[in-house]
mmCIF file of C-alpha atoms (C1' of nucleotides) in Angstrom:
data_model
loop_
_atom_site.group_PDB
_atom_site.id
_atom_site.type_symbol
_atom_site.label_atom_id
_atom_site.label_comp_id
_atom_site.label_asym_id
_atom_site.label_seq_id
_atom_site.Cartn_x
_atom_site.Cartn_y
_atom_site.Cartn_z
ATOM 1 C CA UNK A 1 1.170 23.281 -50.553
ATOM 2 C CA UNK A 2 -0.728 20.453 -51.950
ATOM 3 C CA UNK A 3 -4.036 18.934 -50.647
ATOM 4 C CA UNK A 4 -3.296 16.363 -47.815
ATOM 5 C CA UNK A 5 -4.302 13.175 -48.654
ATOM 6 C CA UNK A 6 -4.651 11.643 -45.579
ATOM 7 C CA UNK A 7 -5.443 12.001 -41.786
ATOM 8 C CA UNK A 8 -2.615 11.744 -39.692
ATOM 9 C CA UNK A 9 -3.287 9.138 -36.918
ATOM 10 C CA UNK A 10 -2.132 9.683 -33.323
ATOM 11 C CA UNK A 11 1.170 7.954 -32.496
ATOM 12 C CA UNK A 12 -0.262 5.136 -30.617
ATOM 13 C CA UNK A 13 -3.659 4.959 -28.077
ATOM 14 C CA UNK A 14 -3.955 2.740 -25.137
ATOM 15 C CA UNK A 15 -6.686 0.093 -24.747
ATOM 16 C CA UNK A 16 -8.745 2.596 -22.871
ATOM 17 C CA UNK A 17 -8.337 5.403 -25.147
ATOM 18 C CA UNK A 18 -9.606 2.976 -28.555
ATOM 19 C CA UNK A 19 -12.733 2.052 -26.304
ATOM 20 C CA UNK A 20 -13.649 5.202 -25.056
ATOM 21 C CA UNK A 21 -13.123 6.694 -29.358
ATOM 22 C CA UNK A 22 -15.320 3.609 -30.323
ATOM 23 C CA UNK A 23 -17.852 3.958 -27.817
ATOM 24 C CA UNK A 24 -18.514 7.680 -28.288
ATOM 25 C CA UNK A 25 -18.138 7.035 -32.213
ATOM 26 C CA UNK A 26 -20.934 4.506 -31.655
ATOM 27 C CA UNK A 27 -22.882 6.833 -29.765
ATOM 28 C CA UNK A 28 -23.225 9.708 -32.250
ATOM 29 C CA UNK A 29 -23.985 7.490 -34.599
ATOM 30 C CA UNK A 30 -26.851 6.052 -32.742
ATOM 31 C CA UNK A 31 -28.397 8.994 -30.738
ATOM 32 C CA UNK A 32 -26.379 11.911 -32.445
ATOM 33 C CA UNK A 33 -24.757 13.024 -29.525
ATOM 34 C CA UNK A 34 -22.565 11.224 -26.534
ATOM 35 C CA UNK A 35 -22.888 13.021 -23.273
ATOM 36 C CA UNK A 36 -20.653 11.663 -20.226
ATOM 37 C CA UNK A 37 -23.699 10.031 -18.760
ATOM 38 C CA UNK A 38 -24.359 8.399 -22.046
ATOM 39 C CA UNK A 39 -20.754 6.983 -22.259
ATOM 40 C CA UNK A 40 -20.419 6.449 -18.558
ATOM 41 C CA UNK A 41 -23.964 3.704 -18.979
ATOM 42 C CA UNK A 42 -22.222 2.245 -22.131
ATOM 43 C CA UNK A 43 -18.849 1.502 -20.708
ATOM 44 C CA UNK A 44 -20.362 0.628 -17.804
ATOM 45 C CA UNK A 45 -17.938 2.832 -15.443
ATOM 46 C CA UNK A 46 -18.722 6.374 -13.309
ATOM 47 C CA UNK A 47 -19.777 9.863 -14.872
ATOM 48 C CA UNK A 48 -16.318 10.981 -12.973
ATOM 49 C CA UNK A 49 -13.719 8.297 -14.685
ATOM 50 C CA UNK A 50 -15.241 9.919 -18.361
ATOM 51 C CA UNK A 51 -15.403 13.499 -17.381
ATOM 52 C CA UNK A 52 -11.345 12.759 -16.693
ATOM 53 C CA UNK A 53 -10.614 10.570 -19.750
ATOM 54 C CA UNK A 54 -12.915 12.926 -21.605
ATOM 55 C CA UNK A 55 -11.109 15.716 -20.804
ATOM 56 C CA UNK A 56 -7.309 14.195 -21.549
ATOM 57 C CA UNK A 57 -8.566 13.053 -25.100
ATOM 58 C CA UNK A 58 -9.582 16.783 -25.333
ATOM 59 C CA UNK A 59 -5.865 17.552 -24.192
ATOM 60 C CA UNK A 60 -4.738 14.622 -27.055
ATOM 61 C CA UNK A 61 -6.867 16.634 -30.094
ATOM 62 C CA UNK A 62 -9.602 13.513 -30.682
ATOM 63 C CA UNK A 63 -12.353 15.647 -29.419
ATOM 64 C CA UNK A 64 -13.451 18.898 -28.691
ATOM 65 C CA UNK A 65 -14.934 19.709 -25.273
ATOM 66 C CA UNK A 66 -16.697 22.137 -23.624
ATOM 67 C CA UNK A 67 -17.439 22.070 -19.711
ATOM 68 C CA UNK A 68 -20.846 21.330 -18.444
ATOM 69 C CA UNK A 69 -21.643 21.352 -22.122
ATOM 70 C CA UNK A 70 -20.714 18.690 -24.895
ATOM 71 C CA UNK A 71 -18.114 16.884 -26.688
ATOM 72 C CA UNK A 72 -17.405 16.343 -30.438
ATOM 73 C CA UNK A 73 -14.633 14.160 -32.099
ATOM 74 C CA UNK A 74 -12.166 15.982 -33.898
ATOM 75 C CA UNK A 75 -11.176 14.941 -37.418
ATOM 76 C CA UNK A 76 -8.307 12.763 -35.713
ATOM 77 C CA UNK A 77 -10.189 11.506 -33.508
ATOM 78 C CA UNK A 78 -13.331 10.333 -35.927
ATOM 79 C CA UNK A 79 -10.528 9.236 -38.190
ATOM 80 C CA UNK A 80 -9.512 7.299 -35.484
ATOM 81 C CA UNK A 81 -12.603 5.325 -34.138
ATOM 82 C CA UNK A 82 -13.973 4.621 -37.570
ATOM 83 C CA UNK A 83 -10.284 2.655 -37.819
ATOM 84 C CA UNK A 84 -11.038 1.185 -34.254
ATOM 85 C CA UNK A 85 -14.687 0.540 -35.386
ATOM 86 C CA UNK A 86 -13.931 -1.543 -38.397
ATOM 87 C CA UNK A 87 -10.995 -3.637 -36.548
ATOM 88 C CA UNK A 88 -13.920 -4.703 -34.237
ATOM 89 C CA UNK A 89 -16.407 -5.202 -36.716
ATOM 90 C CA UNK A 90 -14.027 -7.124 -38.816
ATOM 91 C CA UNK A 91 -12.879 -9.711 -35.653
ATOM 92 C CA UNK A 92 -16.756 -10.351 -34.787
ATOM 93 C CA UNK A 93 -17.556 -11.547 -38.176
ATOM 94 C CA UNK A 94 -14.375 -13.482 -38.539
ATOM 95 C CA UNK A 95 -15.337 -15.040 -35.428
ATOM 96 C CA UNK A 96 -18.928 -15.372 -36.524
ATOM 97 C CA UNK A 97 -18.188 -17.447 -39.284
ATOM 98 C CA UNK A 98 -16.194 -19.733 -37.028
ATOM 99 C CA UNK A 99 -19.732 -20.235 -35.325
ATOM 100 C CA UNK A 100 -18.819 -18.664 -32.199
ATOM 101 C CA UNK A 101 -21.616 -17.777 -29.694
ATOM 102 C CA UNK A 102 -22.447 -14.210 -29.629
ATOM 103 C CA UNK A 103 -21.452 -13.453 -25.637
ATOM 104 C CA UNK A 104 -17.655 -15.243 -26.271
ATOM 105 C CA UNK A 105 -17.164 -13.101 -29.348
ATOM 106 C CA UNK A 106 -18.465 -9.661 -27.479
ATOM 107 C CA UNK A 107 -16.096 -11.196 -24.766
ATOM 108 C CA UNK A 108 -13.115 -11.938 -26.881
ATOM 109 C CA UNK A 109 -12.981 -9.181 -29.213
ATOM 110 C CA UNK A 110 -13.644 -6.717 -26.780
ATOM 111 C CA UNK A 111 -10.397 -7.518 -25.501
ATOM 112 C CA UNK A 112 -8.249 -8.760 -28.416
ATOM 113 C CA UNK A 113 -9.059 -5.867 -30.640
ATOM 114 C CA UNK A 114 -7.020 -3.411 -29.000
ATOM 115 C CA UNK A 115 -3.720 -5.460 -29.832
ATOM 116 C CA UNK A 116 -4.115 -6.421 -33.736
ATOM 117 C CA UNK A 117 -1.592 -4.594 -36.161
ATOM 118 C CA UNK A 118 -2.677 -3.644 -39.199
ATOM 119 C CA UNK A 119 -0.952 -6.226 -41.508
ATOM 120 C CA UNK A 120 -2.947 -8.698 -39.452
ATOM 121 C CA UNK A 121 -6.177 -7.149 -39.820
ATOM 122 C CA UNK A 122 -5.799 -7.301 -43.815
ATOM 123 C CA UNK A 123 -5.102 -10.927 -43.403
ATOM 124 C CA UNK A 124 -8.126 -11.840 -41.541
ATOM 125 C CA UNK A 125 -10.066 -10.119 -43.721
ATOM 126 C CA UNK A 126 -8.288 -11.870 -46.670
ATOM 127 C CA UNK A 127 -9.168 -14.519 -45.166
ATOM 128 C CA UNK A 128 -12.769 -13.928 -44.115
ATOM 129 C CA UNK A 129 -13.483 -13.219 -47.777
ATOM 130 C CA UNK A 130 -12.012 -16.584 -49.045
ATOM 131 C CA UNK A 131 -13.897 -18.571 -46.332
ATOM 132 C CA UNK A 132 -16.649 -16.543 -46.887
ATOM 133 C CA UNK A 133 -16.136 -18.421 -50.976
ATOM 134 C CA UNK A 134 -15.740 -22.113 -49.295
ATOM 135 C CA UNK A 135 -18.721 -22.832 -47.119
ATOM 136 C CA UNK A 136 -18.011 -26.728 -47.097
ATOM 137 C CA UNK A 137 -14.518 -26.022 -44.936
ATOM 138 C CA UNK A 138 -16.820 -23.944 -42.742
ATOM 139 C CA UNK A 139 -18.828 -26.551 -41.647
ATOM 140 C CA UNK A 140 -16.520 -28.866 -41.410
ATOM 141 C CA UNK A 141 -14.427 -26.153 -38.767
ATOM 142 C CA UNK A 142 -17.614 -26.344 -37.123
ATOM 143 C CA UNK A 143 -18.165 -29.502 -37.083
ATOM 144 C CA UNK A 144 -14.271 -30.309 -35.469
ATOM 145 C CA UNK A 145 -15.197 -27.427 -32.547
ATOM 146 C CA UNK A 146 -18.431 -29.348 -32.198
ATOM 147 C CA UNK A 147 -17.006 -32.676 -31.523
ATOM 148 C CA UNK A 148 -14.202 -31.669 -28.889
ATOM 149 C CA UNK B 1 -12.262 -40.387 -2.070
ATOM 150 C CA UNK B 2 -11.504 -40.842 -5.891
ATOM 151 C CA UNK B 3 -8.383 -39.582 -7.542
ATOM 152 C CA UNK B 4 -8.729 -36.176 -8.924
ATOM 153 C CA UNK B 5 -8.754 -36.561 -12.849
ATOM 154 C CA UNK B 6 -8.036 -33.275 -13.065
ATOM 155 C CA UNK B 7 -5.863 -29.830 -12.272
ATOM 156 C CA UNK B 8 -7.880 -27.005 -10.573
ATOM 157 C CA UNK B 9 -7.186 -23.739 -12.320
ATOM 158 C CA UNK B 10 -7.139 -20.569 -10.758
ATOM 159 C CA UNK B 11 -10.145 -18.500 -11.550
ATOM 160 C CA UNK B 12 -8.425 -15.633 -13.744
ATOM 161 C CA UNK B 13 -5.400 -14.506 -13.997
ATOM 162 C CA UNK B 14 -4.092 -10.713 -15.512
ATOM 163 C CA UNK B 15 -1.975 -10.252 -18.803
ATOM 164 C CA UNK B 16 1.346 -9.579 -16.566
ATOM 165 C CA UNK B 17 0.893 -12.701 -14.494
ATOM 166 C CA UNK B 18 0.134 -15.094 -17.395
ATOM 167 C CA UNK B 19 3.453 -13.411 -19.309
ATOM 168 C CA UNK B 20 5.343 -14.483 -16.146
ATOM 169 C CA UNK B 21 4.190 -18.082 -16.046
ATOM 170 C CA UNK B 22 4.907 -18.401 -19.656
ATOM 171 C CA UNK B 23 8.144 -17.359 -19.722
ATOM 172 C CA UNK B 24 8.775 -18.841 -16.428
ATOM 173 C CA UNK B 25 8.037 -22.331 -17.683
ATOM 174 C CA UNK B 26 9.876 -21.646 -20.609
ATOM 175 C CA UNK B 27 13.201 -20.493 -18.796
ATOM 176 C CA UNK B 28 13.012 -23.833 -16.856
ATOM 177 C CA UNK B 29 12.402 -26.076 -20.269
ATOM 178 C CA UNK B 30 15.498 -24.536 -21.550
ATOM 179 C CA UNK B 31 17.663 -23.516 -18.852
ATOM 180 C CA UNK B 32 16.660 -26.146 -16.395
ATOM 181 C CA UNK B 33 16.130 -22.859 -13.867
ATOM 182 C CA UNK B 34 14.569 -19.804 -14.087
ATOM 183 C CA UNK B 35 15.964 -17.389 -11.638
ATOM 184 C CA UNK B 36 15.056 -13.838 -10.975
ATOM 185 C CA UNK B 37 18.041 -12.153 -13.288
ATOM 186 C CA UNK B 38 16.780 -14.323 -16.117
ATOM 187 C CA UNK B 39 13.208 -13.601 -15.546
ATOM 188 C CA UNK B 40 13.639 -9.893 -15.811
ATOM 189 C CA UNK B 41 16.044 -10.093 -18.989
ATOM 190 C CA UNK B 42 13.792 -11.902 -20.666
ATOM 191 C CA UNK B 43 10.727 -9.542 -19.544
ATOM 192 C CA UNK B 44 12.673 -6.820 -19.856
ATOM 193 C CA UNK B 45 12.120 -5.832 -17.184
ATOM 194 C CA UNK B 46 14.005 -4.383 -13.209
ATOM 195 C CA UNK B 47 15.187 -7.239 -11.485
ATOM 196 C CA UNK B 48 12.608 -5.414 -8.613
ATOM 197 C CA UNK B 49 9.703 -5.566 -10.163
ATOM 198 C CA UNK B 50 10.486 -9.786 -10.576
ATOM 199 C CA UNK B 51 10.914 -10.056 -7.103
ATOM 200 C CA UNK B 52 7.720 -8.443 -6.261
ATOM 201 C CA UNK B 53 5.564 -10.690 -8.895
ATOM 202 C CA UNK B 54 7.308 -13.911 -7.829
ATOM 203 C CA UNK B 55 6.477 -13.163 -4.357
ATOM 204 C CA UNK B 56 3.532 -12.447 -5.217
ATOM 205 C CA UNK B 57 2.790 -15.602 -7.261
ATOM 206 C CA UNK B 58 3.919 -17.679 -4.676
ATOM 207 C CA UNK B 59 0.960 -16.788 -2.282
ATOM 208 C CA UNK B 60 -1.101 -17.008 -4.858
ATOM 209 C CA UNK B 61 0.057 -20.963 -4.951
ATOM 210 C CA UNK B 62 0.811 -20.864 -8.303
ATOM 211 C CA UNK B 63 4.862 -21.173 -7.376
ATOM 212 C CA UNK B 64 6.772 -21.908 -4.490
ATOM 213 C CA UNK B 65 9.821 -19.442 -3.941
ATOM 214 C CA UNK B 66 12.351 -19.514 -1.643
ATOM 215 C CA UNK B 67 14.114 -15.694 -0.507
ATOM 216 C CA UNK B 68 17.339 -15.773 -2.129
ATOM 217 C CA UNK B 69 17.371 -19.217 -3.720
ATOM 218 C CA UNK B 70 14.824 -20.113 -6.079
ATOM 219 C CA UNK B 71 11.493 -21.120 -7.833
ATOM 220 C CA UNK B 72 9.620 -23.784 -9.031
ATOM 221 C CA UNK B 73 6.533 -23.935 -10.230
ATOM 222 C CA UNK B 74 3.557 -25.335 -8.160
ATOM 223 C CA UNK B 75 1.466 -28.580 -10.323
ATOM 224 C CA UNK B 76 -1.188 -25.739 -11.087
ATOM 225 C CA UNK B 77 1.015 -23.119 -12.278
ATOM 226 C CA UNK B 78 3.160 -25.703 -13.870
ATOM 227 C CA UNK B 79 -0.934 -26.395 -15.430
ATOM 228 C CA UNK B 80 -1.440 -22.675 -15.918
ATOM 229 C CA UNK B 81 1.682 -22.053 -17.899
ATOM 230 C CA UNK B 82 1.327 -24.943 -19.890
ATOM 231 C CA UNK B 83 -1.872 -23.702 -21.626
ATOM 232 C CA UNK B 84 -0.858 -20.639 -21.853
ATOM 233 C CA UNK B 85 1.759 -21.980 -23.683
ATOM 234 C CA UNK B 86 -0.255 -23.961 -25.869
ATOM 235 C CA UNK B 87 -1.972 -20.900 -26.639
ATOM 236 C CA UNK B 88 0.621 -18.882 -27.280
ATOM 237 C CA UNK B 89 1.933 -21.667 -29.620
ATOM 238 C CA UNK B 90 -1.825 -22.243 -31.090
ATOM 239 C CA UNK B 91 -1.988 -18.122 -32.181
ATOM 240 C CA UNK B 92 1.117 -18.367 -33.334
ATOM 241 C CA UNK B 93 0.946 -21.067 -35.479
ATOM 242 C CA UNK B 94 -2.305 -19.520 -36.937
ATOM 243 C CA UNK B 95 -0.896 -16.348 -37.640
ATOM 244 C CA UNK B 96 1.946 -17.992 -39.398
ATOM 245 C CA UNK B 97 -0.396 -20.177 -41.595
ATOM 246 C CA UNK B 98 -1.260 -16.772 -42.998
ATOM 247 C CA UNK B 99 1.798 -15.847 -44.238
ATOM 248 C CA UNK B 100 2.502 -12.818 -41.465
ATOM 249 C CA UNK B 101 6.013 -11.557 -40.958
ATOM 250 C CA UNK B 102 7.556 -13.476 -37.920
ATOM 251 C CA UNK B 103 7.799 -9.049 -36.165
ATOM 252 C CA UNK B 104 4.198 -8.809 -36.655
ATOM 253 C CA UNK B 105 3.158 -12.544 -35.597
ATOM 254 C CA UNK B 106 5.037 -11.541 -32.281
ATOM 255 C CA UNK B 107 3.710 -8.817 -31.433
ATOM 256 C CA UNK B 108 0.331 -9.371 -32.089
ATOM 257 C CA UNK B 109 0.363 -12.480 -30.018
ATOM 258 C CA UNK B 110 1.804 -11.144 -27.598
ATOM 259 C CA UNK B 111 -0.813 -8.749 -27.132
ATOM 260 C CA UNK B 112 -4.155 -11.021 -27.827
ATOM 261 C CA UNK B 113 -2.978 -14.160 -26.320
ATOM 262 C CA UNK B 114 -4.443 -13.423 -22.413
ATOM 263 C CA UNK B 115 -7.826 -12.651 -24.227
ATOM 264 C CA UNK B 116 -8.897 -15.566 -25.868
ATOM 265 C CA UNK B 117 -11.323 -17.999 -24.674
ATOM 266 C CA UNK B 118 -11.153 -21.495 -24.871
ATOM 267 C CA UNK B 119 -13.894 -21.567 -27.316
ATOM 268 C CA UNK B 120 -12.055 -19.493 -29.401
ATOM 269 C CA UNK B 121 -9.162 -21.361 -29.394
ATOM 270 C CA UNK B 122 -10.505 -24.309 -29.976
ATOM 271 C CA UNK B 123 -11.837 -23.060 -33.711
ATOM 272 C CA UNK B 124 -8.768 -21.345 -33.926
ATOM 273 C CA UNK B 125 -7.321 -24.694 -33.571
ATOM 274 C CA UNK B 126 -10.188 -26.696 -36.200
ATOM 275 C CA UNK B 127 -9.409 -23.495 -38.491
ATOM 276 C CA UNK B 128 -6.126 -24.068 -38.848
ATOM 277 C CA UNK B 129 -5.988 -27.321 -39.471
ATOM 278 C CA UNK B 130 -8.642 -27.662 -42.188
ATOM 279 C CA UNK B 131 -6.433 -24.062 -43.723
ATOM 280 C CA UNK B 132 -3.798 -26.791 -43.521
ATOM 281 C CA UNK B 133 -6.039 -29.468 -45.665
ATOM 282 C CA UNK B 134 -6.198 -26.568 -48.245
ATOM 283 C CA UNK B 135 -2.806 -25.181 -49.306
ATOM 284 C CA UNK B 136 -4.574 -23.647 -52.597
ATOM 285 C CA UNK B 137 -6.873 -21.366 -50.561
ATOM 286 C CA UNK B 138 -4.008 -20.211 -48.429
ATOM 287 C CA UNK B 139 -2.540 -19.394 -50.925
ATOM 288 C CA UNK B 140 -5.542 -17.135 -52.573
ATOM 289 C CA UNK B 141 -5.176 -15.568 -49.116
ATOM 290 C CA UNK B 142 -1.699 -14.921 -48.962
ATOM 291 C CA UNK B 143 -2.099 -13.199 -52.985
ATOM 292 C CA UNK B 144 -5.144 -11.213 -51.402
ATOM 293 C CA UNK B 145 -2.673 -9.735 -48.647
ATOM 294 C CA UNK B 146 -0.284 -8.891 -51.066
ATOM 295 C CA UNK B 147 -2.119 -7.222 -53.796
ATOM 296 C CA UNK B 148 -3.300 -4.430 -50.667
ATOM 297 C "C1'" DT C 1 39.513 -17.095 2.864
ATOM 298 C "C1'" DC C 2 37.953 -13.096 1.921
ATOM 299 C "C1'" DA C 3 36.908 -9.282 -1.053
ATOM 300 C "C1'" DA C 4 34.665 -8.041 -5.193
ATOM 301 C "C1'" DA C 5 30.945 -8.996 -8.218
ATOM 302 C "C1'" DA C 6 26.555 -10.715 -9.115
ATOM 303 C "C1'" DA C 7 22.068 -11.622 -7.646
ATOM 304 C "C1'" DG C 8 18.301 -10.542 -4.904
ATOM 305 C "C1'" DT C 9 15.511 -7.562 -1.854
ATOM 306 C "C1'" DT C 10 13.389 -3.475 0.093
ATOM 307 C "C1'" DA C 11 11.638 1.115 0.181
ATOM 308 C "C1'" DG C 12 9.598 4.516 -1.983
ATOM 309 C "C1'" DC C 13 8.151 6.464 -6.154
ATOM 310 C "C1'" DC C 14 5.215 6.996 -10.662
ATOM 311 C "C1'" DA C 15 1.461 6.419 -14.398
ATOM 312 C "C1'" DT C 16 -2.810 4.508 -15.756
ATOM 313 C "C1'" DG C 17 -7.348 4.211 -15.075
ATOM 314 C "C1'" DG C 18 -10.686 2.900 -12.134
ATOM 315 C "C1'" DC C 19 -13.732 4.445 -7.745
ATOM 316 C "C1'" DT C 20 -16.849 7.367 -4.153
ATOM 317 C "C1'" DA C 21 -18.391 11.521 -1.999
ATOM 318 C "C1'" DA C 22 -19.232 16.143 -2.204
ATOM 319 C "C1'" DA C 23 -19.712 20.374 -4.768
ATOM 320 C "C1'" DT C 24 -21.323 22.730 -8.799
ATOM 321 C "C1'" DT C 25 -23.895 23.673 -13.039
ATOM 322 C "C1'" DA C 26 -27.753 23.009 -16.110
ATOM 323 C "C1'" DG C 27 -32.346 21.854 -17.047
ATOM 324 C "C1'" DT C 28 -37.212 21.420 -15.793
ATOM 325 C "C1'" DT C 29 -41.426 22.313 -13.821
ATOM 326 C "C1'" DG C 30 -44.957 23.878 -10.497
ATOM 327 C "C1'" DC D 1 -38.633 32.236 -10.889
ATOM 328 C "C1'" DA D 2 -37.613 29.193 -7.355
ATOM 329 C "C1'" DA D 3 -36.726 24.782 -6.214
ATOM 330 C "C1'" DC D 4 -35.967 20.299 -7.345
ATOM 331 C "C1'" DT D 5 -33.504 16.969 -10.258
ATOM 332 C "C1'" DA D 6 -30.232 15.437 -13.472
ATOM 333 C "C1'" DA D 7 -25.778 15.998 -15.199
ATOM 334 C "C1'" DT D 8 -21.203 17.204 -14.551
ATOM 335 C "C1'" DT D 9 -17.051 18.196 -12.139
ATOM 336 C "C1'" DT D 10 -13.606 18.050 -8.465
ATOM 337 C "C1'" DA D 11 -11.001 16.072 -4.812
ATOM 338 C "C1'" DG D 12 -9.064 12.421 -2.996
ATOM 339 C "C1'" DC D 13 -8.600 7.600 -2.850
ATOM 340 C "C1'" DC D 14 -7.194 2.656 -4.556
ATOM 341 C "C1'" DA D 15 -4.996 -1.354 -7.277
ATOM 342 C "C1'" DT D 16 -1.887 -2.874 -10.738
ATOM 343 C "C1'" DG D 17 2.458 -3.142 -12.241
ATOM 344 C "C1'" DG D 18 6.161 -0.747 -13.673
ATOM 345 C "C1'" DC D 19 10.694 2.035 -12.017
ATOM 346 C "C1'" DT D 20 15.345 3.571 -9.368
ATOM 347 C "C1'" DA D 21 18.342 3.728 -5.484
ATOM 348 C "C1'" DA D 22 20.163 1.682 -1.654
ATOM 349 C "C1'" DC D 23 20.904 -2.292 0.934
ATOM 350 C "C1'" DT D 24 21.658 -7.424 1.788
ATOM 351 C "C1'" DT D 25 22.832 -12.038 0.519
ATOM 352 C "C1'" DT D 26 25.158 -15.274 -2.324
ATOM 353 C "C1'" DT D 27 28.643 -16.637 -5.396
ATOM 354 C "C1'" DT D 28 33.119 -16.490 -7.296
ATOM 355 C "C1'" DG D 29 37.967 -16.237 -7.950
ATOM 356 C "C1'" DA D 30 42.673 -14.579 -6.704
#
DNA sequence: TCAAAAAGTTAGCCATGGCTAAATTAGTTG
DNA sequence: CAACTAATTTAGCCATGGCTAACTTTTTGA
């Protein structure tokens, strides 16, 4: 049998599933570890709703728990949030250069993310890069959203 | 008293209730009616579940239904639906401009249309009409998407 | 006109994903 | 090491927005 050569990705993960992966992704990155209480303060929802979700994505194979004790994302499941992580990142700095403010982009990505298909994530990166190359038709995008 | 100059929105409305204006006010631009039977075919969705959100719409003031008959919209749903419309149009348009299959563009609108700001789409909107200005870097972008 | 078909409604159910309150476990500290 | 505190878990609840089955109203056509 020869070396797999990828991860296999879970069929398909509900809104709340991708933020809970990203947020706990986020959190090990930061403070090494992501303990309910940690995620609960992040998400900014009870201990009790992430012991349950925690416990289902357990159930799903994203993350290993253990009661009263920790939680660790599975290879799946880190495979999985670093794809959810770089969606997000990729939308706020596409909507960065646009000259967004910072609190409609949190806003706006954190709920458009969820819903963007692959082919359309390669295309706004695509295009990020190229607008990224013409600074003039930045500013004068900016300049229209200014004006209305 | 002066003459109001303009519609009063209702604060915020969910996904399912902006997908039911929408295609509400697009059954009546084509149709000339939008009944409950077409409502649900369209949705795809029970006939059941219609009845419940119209009735439901209808105290909220943004329709005015009458048991058994029929629906029109009220002048701010008939508001509501026509920017969600626009926006709907707007993503579309954008997505299209990037050379997206018409599966994917529908799809993904579907999904990130009820979570974008005005601000957003108003440099979605200066975006794509400077990208419009500039066929040659469109078409960098469209060769970038391909070569993936 | 009147019976069958189509449309609409109601009742009751389910899944998702929140919540609070109360119980339990783990950690800390005098 | 006992007791207090923080963290976690459980139980039971709620809202949203779907569903099916059964019933009622409206429309249609022989």
């Amino acid at each position: 049998m020869p070396a797999p050569t990828s991860i296999r990705l879970p069929a398909r993960s509900s809104a709340a599933v991708e933020d809970y992966l990203e947020r706990i992704l986020e959190l090990i990155n930061t403070k090494g570890y992501a303990r309910v209480v940690d995620i609960a303060q992040s998400l900014k929802i009870s201990q009790a709703s992430v012991t349950n979700m925690v416990q289902r994505l357990d159930a799903e194979g994203l993350l290993k728990y253990e009661k009263y004790r920790g939680l660790a994302l599975t290879t799946a499941g880190e495979a999985l949030a670093r794809n959810i992580t770089r969606r997000h990142q990729l939308l706020t700095d596409f909507l960065k250069l646009l000259g967004l403010d910072d609190d409609v982009i949190y806003h706006d990505v954190e709920g458009m993310e969820h819903h963007i298909s692959p082919p359309t994530v390669r295309a706004i990166e695509a295009l990020t890069e190229q607008l990224q190359r013409h600074p003039a038709l930045l500013v004068k995008v900016r300049k229209d959203i200014d004006e209305n």
